[in-house]
Structure formats: C-alpha cells, structure tokens
Coordinates of C-alpha atoms and ligand atoms in Angstrom, one line a residue:
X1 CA 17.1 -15.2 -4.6
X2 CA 18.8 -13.6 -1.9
X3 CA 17.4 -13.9 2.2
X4 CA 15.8 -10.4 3.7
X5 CA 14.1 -9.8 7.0
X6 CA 11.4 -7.7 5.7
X7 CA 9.9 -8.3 2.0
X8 CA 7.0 -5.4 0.5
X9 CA 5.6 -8.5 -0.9
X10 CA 4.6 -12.0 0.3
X11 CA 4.8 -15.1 -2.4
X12 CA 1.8 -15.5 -5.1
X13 CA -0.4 -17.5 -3.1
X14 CA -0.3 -15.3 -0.7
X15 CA -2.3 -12.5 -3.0
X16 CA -4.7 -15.8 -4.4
X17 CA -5.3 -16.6 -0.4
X18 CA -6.4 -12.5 -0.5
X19 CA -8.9 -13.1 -3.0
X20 CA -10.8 -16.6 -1.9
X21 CA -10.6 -14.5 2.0
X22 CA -12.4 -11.4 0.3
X23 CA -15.1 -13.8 -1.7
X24 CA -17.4 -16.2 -0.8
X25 CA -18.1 -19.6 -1.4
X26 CA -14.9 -20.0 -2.6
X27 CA -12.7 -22.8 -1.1
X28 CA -8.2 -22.9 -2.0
X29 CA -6.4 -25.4 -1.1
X30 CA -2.8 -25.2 -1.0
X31 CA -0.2 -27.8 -1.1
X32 CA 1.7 -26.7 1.8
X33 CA 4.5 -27.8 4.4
X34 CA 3.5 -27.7 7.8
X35 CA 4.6 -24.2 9.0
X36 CA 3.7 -22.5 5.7
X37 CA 0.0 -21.8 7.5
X38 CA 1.3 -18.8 9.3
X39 CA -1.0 -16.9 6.9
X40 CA -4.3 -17.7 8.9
X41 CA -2.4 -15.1 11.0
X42 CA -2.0 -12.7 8.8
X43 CA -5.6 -12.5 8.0
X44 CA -7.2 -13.1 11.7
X45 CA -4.2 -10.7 13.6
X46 CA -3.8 -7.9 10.9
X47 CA -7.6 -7.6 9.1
X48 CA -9.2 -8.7 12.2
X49 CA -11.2 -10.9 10.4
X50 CA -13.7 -12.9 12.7
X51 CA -13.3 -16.4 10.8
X52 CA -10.5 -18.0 9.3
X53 CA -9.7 -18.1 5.5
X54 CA -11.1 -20.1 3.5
X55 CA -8.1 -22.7 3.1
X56 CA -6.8 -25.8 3.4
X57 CA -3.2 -27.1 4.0
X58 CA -1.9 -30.3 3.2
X59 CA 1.0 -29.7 6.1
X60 CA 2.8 -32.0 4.9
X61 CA 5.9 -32.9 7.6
X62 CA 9.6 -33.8 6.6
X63 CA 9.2 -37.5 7.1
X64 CA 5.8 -37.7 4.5
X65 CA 8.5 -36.3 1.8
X66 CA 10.0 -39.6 0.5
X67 CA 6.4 -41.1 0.8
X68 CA 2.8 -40.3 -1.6
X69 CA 2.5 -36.3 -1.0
X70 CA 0.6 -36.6 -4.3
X71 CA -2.5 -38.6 -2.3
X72 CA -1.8 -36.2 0.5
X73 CA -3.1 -33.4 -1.5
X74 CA -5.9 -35.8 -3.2
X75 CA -7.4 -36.6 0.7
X76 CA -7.1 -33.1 2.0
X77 CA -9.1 -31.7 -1.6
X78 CA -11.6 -34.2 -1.1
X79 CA -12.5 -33.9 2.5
X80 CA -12.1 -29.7 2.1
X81 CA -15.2 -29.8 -0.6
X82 CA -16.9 -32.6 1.7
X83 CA -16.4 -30.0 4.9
X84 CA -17.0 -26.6 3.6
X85 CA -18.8 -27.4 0.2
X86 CA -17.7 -24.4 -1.7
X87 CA -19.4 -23.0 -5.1
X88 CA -15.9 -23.6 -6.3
X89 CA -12.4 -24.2 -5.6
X90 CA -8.8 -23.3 -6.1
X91 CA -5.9 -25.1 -6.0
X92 CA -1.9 -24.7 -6.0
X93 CA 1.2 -25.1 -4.7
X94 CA 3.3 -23.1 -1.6
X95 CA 7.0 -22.2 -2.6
X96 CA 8.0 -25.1 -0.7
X97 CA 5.3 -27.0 -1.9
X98 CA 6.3 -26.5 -5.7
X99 CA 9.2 -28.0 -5.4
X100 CA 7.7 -31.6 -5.4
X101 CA 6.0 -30.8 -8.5
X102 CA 2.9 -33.0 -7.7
X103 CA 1.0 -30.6 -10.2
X104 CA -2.2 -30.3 -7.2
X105 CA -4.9 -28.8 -10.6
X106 CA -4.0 -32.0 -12.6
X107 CA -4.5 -34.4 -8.9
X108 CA -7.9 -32.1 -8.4
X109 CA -9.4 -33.2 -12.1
X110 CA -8.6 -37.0 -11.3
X111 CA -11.5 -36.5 -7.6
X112 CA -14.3 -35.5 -10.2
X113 CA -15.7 -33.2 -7.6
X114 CA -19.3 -31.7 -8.1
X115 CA -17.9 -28.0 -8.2
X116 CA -15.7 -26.0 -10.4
X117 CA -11.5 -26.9 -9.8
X118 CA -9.8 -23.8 -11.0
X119 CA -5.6 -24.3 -11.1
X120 CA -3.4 -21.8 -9.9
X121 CA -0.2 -22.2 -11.6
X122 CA 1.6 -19.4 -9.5
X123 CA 5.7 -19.3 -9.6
X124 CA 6.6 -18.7 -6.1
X125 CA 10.7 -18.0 -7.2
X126 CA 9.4 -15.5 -10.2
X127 CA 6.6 -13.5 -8.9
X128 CA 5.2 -11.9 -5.8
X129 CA 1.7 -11.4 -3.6
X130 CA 0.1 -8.5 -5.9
X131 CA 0.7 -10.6 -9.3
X132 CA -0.7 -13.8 -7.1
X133 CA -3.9 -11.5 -6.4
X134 CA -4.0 -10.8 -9.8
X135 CA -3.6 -14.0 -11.8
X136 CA -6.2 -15.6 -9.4
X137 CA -8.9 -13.4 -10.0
X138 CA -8.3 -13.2 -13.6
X139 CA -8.5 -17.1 -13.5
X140 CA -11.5 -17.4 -11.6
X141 CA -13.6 -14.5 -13.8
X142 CA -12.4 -16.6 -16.6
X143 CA -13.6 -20.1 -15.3
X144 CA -16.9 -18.4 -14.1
X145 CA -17.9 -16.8 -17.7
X146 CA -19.3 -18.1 -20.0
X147 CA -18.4 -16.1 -23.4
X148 CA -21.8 -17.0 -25.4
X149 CA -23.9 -15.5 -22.9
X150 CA -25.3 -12.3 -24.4
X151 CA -25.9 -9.9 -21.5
X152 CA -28.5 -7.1 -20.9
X153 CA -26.5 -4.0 -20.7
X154 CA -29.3 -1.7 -18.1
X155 CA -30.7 -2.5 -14.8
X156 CA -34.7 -2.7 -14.7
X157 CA -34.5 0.8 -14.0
X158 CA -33.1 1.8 -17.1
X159 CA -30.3 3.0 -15.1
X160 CA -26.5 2.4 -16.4
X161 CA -24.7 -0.4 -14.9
X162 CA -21.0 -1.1 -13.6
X163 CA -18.8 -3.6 -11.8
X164 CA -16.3 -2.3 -9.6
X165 CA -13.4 -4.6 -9.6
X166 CA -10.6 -5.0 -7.2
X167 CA -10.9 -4.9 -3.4
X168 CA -9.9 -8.0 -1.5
X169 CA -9.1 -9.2 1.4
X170 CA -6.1 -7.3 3.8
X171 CA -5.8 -4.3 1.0
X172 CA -5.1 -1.0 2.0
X173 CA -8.7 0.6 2.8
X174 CA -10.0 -1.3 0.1
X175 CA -13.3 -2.1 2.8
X176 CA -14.0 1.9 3.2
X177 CA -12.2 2.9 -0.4
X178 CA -15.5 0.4 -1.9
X179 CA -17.7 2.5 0.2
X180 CA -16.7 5.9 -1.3
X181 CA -17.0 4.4 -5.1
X182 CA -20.1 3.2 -4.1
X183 CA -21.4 6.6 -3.0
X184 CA -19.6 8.3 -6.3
X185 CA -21.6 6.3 -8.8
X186 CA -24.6 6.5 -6.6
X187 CA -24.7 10.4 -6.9
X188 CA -23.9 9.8 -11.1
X189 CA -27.2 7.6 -11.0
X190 CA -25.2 3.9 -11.8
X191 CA -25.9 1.3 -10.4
X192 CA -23.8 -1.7 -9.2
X193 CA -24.0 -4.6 -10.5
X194 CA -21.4 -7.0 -8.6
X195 CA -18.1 -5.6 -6.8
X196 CA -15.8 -8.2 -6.8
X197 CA -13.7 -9.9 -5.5
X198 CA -14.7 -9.1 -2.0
X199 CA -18.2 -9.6 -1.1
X200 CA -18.3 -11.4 -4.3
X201 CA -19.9 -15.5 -4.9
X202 CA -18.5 -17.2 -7.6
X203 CA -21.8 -16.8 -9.5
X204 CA -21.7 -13.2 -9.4
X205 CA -18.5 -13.3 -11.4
X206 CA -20.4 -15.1 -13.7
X207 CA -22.8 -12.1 -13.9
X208 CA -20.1 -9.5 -14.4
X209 CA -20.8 -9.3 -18.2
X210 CA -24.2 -8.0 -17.6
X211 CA -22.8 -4.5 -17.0
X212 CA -22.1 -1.7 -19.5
X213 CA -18.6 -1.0 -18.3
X214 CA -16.1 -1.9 -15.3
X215 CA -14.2 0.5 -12.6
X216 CA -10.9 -0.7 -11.9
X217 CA -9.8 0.5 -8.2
X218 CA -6.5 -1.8 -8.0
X219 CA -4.8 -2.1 -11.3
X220 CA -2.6 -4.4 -9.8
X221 CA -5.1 -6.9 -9.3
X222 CA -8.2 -6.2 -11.4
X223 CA -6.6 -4.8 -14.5
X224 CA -5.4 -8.2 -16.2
X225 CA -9.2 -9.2 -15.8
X226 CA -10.5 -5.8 -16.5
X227 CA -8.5 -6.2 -19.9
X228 CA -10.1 -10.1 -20.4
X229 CA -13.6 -9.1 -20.0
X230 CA -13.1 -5.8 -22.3
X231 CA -11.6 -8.4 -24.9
X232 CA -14.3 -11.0 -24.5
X233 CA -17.2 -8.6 -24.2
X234 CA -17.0 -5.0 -25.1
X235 CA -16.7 -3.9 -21.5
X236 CA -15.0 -0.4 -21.4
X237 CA -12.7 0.3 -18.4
X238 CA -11.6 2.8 -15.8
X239 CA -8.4 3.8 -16.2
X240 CA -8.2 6.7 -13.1
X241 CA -7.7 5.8 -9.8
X242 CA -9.7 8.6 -7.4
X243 CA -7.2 8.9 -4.6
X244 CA -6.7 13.1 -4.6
X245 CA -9.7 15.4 -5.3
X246 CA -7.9 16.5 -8.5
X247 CA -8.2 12.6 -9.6
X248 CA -11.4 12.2 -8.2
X249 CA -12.3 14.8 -10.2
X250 CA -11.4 13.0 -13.5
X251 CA -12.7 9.7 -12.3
X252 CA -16.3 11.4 -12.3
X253 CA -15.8 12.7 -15.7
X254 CA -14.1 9.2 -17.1
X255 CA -16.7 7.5 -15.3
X256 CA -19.5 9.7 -16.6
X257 CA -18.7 9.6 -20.1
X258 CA -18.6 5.9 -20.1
X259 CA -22.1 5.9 -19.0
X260 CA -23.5 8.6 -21.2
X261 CA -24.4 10.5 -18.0
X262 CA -23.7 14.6 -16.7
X263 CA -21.1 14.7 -14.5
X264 CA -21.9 18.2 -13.2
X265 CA -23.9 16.9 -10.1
X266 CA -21.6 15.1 -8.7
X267 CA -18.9 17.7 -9.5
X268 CA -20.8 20.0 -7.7
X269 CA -21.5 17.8 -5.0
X270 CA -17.6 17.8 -4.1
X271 CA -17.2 18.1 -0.3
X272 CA -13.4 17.5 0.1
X273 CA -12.0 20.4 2.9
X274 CA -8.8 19.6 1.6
X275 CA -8.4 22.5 -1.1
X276 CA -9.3 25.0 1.0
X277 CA -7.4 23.8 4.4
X278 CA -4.2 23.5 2.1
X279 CA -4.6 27.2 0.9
X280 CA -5.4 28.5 4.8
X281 CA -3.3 28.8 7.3
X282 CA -1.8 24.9 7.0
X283 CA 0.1 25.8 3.9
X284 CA 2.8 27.8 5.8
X285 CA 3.9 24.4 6.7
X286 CA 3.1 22.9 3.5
X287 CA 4.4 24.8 0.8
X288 CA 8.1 23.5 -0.9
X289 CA 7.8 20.2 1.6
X290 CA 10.6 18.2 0.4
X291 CA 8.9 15.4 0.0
X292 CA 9.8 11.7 -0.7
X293 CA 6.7 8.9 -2.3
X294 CA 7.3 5.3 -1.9
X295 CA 4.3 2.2 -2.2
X296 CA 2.7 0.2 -4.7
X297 CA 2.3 1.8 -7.9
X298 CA -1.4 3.2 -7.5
X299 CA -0.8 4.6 -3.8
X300 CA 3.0 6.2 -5.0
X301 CA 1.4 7.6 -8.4
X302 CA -1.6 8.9 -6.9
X303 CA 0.6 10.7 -3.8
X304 CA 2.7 12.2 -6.1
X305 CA 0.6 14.0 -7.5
X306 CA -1.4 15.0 -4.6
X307 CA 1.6 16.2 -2.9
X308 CA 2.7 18.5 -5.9
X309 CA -0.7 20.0 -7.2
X310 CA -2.9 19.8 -4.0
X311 CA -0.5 20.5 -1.0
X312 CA 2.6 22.2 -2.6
X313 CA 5.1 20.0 -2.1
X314 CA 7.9 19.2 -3.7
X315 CA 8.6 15.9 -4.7
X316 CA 12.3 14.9 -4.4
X317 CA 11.7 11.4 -5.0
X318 CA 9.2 8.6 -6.4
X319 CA 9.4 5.1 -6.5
X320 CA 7.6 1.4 -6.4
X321 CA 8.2 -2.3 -5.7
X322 CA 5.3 -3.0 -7.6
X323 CA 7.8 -4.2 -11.1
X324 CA 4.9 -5.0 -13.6
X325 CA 3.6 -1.2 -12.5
X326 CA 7.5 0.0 -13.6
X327 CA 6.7 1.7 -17.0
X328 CA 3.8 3.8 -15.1
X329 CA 5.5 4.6 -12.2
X330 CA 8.4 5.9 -14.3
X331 CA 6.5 8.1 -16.6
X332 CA 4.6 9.5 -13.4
X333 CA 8.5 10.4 -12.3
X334 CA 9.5 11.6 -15.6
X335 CA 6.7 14.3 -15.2
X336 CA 8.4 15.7 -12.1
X337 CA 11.6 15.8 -13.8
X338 CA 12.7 12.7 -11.3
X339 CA 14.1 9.5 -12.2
X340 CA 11.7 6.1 -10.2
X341 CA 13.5 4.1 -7.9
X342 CA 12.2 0.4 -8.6
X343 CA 13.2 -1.5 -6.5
X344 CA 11.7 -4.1 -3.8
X345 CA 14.8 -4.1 -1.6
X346 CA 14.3 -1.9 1.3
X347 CA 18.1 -1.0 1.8
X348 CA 18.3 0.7 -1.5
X349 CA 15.1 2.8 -0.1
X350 CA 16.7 3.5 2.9
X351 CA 19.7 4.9 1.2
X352 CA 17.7 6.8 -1.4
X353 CA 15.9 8.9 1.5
X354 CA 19.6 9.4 3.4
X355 CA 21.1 10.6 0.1
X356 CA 17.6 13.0 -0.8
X357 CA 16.7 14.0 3.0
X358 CA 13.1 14.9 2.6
X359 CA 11.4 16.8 5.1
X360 CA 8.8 14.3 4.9
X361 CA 8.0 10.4 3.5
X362 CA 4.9 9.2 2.4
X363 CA 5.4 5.2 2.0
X364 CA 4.7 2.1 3.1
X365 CA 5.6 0.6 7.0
X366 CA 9.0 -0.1 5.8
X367 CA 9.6 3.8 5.1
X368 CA 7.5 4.6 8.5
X369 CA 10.4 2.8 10.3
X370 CA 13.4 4.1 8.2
X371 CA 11.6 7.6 8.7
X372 CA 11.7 7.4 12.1
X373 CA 15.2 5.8 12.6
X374 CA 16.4 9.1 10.9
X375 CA 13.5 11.4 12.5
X376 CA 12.2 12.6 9.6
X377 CA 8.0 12.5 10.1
X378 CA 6.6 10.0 7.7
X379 CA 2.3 8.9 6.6
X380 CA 1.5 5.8 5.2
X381 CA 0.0 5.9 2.0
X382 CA 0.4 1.9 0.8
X383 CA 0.2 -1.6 1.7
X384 CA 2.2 -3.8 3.2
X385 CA -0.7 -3.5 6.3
X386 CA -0.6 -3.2 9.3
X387 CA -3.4 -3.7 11.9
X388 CA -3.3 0.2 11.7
X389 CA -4.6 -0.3 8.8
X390 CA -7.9 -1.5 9.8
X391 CA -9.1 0.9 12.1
X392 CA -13.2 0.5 13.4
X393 CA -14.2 3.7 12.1
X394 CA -13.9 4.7 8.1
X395 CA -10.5 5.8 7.0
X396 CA -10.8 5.4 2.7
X397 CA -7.9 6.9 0.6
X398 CA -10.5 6.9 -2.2
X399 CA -13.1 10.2 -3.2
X400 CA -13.8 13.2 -1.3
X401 CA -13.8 12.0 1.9
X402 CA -10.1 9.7 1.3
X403 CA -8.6 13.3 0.1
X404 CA -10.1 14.6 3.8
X405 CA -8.7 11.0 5.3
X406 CA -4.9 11.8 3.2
X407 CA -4.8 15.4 4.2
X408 CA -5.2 14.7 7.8
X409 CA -2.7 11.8 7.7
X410 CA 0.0 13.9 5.9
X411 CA -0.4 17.1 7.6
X412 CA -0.8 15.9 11.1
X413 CA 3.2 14.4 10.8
X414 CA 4.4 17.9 9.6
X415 CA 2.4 19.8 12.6
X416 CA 3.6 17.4 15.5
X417 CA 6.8 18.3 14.8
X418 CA 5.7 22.0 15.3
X419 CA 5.1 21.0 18.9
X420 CA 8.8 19.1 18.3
X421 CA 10.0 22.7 17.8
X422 CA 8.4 24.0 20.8
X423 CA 10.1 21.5 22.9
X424 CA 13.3 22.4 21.6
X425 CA 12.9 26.0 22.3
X426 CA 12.3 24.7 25.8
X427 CA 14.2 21.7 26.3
X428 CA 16.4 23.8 29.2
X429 CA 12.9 23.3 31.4
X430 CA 12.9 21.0 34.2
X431 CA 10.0 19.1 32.0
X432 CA 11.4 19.1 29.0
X433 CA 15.3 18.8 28.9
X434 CA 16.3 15.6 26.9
X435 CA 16.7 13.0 29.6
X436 CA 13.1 14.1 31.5
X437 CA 10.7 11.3 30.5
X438 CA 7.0 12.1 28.7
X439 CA 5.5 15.0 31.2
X440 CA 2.2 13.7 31.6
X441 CA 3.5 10.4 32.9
X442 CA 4.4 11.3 36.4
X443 CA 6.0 8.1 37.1
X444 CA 8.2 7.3 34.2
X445 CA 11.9 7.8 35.1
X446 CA 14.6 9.6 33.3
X447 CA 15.5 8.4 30.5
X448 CA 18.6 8.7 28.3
X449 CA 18.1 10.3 24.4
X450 CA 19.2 8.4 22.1
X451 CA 20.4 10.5 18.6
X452 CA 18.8 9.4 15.5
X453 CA 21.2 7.1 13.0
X454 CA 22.8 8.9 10.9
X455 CA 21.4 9.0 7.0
X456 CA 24.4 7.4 4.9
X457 CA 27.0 9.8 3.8
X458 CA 30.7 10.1 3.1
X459 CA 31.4 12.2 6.0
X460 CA 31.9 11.1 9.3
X461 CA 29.7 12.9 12.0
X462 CA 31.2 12.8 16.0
X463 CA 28.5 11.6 18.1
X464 CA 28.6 15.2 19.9
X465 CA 27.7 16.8 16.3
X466 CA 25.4 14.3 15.5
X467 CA 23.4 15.1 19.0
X468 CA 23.6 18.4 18.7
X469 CA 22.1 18.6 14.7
X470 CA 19.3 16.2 16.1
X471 CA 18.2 19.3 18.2
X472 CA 17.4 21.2 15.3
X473 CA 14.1 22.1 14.4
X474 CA 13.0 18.9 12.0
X475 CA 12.0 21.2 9.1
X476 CA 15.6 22.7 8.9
X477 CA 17.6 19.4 10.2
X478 CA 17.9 18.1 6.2
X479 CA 19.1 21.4 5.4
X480 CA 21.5 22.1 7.5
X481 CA 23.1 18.3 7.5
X482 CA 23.8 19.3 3.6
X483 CA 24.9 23.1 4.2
X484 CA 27.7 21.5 6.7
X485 CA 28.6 18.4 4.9
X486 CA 28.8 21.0 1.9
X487 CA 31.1 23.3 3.4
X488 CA 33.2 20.7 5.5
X489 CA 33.7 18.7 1.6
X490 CA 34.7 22.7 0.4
X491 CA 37.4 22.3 3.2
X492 CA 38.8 18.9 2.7
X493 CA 37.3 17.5 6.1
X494 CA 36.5 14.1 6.6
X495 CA 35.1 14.2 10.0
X496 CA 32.3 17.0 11.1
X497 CA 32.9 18.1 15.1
X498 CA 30.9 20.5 16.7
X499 CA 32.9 22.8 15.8
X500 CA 32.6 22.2 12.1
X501 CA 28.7 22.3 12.6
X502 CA 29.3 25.6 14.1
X503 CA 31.7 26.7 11.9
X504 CA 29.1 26.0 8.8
X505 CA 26.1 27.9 10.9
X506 CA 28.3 30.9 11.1
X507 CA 29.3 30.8 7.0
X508 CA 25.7 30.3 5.9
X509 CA 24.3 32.9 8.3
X510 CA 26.2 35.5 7.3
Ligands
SF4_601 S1 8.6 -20.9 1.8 FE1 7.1 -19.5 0.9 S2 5.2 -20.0 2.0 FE2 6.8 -20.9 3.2 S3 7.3 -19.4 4.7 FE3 8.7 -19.0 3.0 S4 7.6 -17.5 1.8 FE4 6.1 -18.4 3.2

C-alpha cells in the first residue's frame, strides 16, 4: 500500500454504500471508526441527494478499542432495523474497521432480525469502490432469488421483457444514461421489467428472473450478476455498451435479436446530429486530433472508439484504472495499434500525456487537472464525479442523445481554444496583453501570467522559452515542443533558450 492524495477509486464499501443509496428499502450498516462517515458527504455534496444514505456507523472512538466493539456493532444493527425497518439489510466492515476482525455478518445472524442479513465480505487492502459496487449487488440478487421459481418470460401484453442492470447511486450519468435505455427499448417495443439497482426494492430483485434477457449498462458492476442470473436461469445478456451512435447502433441490433424483434424502426428512428456536425464545418478542427482516453473501462473503450471512427481523431493513447476491465481495455488498445496504460496511479498518467502531448484528453477529473496544468483542453468522459456531474437538466453519455451530449463536450474544448488563438493574435491590445485581467470584468486588476508546467522531458526549458512556447496557438504547442526538443537533442543541447526555440522555428519552416 503506498499513501496518495488523490485515488480514481474509493475502498469496496464505498461502491456497496453506492448500491443500498441507489435502492430502496435497503438498510447497510458498516462497522466503522468514527471519521470514516465522511461518505454521507460524498452522496449529499456531490449527487445532491436530498436525504442521507441509507447507513449506519458504529463510530467507534479510540478508547472503545480495548473494550466489546463486537456488541457495538450488535446495538447499532439492532436499533438501525428497529429505526428505519428496511426490506433487508447489509452488513460489513470499513478498512479500519476490518482490522478488528469482529466478522459484523456472523454478529448480525446471532440478533435473529425479521428481515434478510446479507454479509459483505469486502477486502478493503485488495480491492477498490467499482469491485465493492459489484460484489454487493451480485450478493443481494443472489440472496433475493430464489432459483426454483419458474418465471413467465412476456408481459400481459405479450410484449418481450428485459431488466436493465447497473445504475447506482453517484455513477456517471447513470440517472439520464437509464432514461435514454429506457426510451431505446421503448421504440423496439420491450418492456421493463425492473432496472436495478437504482430505483430498485429488494423484492424487485427477486422478480428479475421474470424477464427474457438482461441489458448490462456498467459491466463493472452488473456484469458478475448479469453472468449469475444467465447461469441460474437462462437469461441472455448485453454485451455493448451504447455510448457513440456507431455502438448505439449495435446495441439496437444485439438488443433486438435477443428479443426476436426488427430493429429497423428504431434504426431509423436515429436522431444523433453528431455524424453530420462531425463531417460539416467542425471537422476542420477535428480531423487527426491527437488525442489521449483515460477512465473506467466502459467510458475509455467506448471514447476510443468514438474519437477514431465518429470524429476523426487519432488516438495516441488509451488506458484504465479499472484492473478486473485490463484484458478488455487492452484488446480495445491493441486495435489502434497502442499499447493500455493500466494503472490507478495518477503520476504515471501524468507522465504518459507529457511524454504523448495530445492535442486533447478525454478522462476523468484527475486528467481535467493534469490537462489544464499543461494547457492542453481536456472533457470528461468517466467517473470519479464531480458535482459537475450532476447537472439539473439531462446530460446522458448513453443513445442518440449521449452521442449529441459527447460531441458537444469534446468539441466545445477544441473550439474555445479557437478563441485562445484569437487572443493570441491580439494579445499586443490594451484588452488582451497577458497581464490585462478577463475584459468583461471591469474591475479585476492586472494580473500576472503564469506559464503552464512543463510536461516531463529530458531537456531543460528556460523560463523565457517556456513563456514564449505557451503563446503558441494550443493546436500546434505539442508540435512544436517536439520539433525543438528534436532538433536541440540533433545538436547535443541540454538546455532550450529562446534562441533555440527560434533557431528550431527557422529549420522546420524552411
Ligand atoms: S480508512 Fe478507509 S474508510 Fe477510513 S478514511 Fe481511509 S479509505 Fe476511507
């Protein structure tokens, strides 16, 4: 284990606290220090959410450690199901917490309480927030069916049927991604029968083998249960994620074959502008984008291939945190001829993007700050969240109206820095010169510029050369940093002056 200031991931009980937030009815209570329930926060300051999670701390303070923490646990179980009576509840252990190794599922069984106790056995030290999510709902759609039942397969209507599986509680769009799903099957004539885990009682996951097949929108936390339910009772499931019109495009067919229905209506019914805005007059700024992808595996698989068959980019680099997503990530790399960087340590992504210099990053809030330190425009396509991430009005990443959401998000980055340009062409104006503060703010003073970090390199740049490179265009800075570190390495130098940095303009223009 090694200390960081900023982790992709929180700890496993974390992603089961996402799942009891996103249901209802269901009650977790987690063995936990006092201090360890900062992640009310997380849910009421980032989501917004407008009530508290559903869960329970033991807070337990330095001084109960030498004493019972084991009846601890017991009273604060007991008087959680007496409070809130939940249709069932989960238990486990904080990082801190599973240390003591008071076992909290084993404590539960001894209160015979009148609902369902399911265990969380969640290694803080081994895994992270995604697999938490994961293991939790797989758990509780295990606990809730019951394998003997033998489910009708057709609504009343004699319509097909499907779960969607996946959303919970502070996801990336998952609230407006459910939405678009929703609307997709709607116009293929299926019906829903539970979406889960958000919105979802623990009796409706006890329903969920009623349906004919499953859609799986976040295979890093529905597949593992997707994969139970297909073992247990024949349930068929999705395997494309529709983030991109090309993929939404499959998902209709995938989704329509599994249900034995025509998928021409709904391919017809396709109202994405991206396709066409890409081809207009946007992809003068589009086409041969150097571009680097960095989230969770489903948001960094599904950008890449946005960025290289819808908008024309070209992908210099691809890469995840998510590790159980590793083997899919790297094939999706392998395609573009790139090697995936896996890695959950944000220093090694920070280098990465110094050594490719994109023209623009598509990645998480982590690469949305490294971006900007080296003033390169950057959109978020992946969790971690921010409260960004949650705006009022709809904002999916999934179907036709996510690929209108993902173009406007990438392309808008790429055309600011057109009006970047424009301000250096005029930065000699009284209004504009570097030290002249925003010009519609009449009363901000001047301010000094600061010049953007340099990205990593083996060459020393003098401040003066640095400063001066930083007033090139954006879409030409990453090009010529490498044409004059290129030709200062052909001359032996170690430092670049201004004078190098001219030196280079003048050999490459000529
Ligand atoms: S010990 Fe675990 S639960 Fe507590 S603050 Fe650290 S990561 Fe969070």
């Amino acid at each position: 284990m090694k200390l960081t200031v900023w982790t992709y991931e929180g700890p496993p009980h974390v992603g089961a606290m996402r799942v009891a937030t996103a249901m209802d009815g269901v009650h977790y209570v987690l063995h936990a220090p006092q201090g360890d329930t900062y992640a009310d926060l997380v849910f009421t300051m980032i989501e917004r959410l407008g009530k508290r999670p559903p869960v329970t701390y033991t807070t337990f303070q330095a001084r109960d450690l030498g004493a019972d923490t084991a009846n601890l646990f017991k009273t604060a179980t007991r008087e959680a199901c007496d409070r809130f009576r939940p249709d069932a509840i989960i238990v486990g252990a904080s990082c801190t917490a599973e240390l003591l190794q008071d076992d909290p599922g084993g404590l539960a069984r001894t209160l015979g309480l009148p609902v369902p106790v399911i265990p969380l056995e969640l290694p803080s030290y081994q895994r992270k927030e995604n697999w938490g999510a994961s293991e939790t709902f797989y758990q509780l759609v295990r606990a809730m069916c019951q394998a003997e039942v033998a489910p009708p397969r057709a609504d009343r209507a004699g319509r097909p049927v499907c779960n969607i599986l996946g959303p919970t509680a502070l996801g990336f769009r998952h609230r407006d991604d459910v939405a678009e799903v929703r609307g997709l099957l709607a116009s293929l004539g299926i019906a829903v029968n539970v979406t889960a885990p958000q919105g979802a009682r623990p009796t409706d996951l006890a329903r969920l083998p009623e349906a004919d097949f499953n859609v799986v929108l976040y295979p890093e936390i529905a597949a593992v249960a997707a994969r139970w339910l297909e073992r247990s009772f024949g349930q068929p499931f999705t395997r494309t994620v529709p983030i991109g019109v090309g993929a939404t495009r499959d998902f209709i067919r995938e989704v329509a074959a599994l249900a034995g229905v025509d998928p021409t209506p709904a391919l017809d019914d396709e109202h994405s502008r991206l396709p066409w805005y890409s081809r207009s007059v946007d992809s003068t700024y589009l086409t041969g984008k150097r571009v680097f992808v960095f989230g969770d595996a489903t948001h960094a698989i599904a950008a890449a291939r946005i960025a290289r068959e819808e908008l024309g980019f070209e992908v210099v680099g691809l890469g995840t945190y998510s590790r159980e997503f590793a083997r899919e990530v790297r094939e999706a790399a392998g395609q573009l001829g790139l090697e995936a960087l896996i890695t959950d340590d944000y220093l090694e992504v920070e280098a990465c993007i110094a050594d490719l210099q994109p023209e623009l990053v598509l990645g998480t809030q982590m690469e949305r700050h490294i971006a900007k330190r080296f003033r390169i425009p950057c959109a978020v396509i992946s969790a971690p969240v921010h409260v960004q991430d949650f705006p009022a009005r709809r904002s999916p990443q999934m179907g036709w109206e996510g690929s209108n959401v993902i173009f406007d998000c990438w392309v808008h980055p790429l055309t600011m820095g057109l009006e970047e340009h424009l301000l250096t062409m005029f930065r000699e104006d009284h209004e504009f010169h570097d030290a002249a503060g925003p010009s519609h703010l009449q009363s901000e003073q001047p301010r000094e510029s600061k010049p953007a970090v340099a990205p990593v390199s083996d060459l020393a740049w003098s401040g003066e050369a640095e400063t001066e490179l930083a007033k090139v265009p954006f879409f030409v800075r990453g090009k010529a940093r490498r044409n004059t570190e290129r030709f200062a390495r052909d001359r032996g130098l170690s430092v670049i002056t201004l004078e190098t940095l001219y030196d280079a303009k003048a050999h490459f223009g000529r």
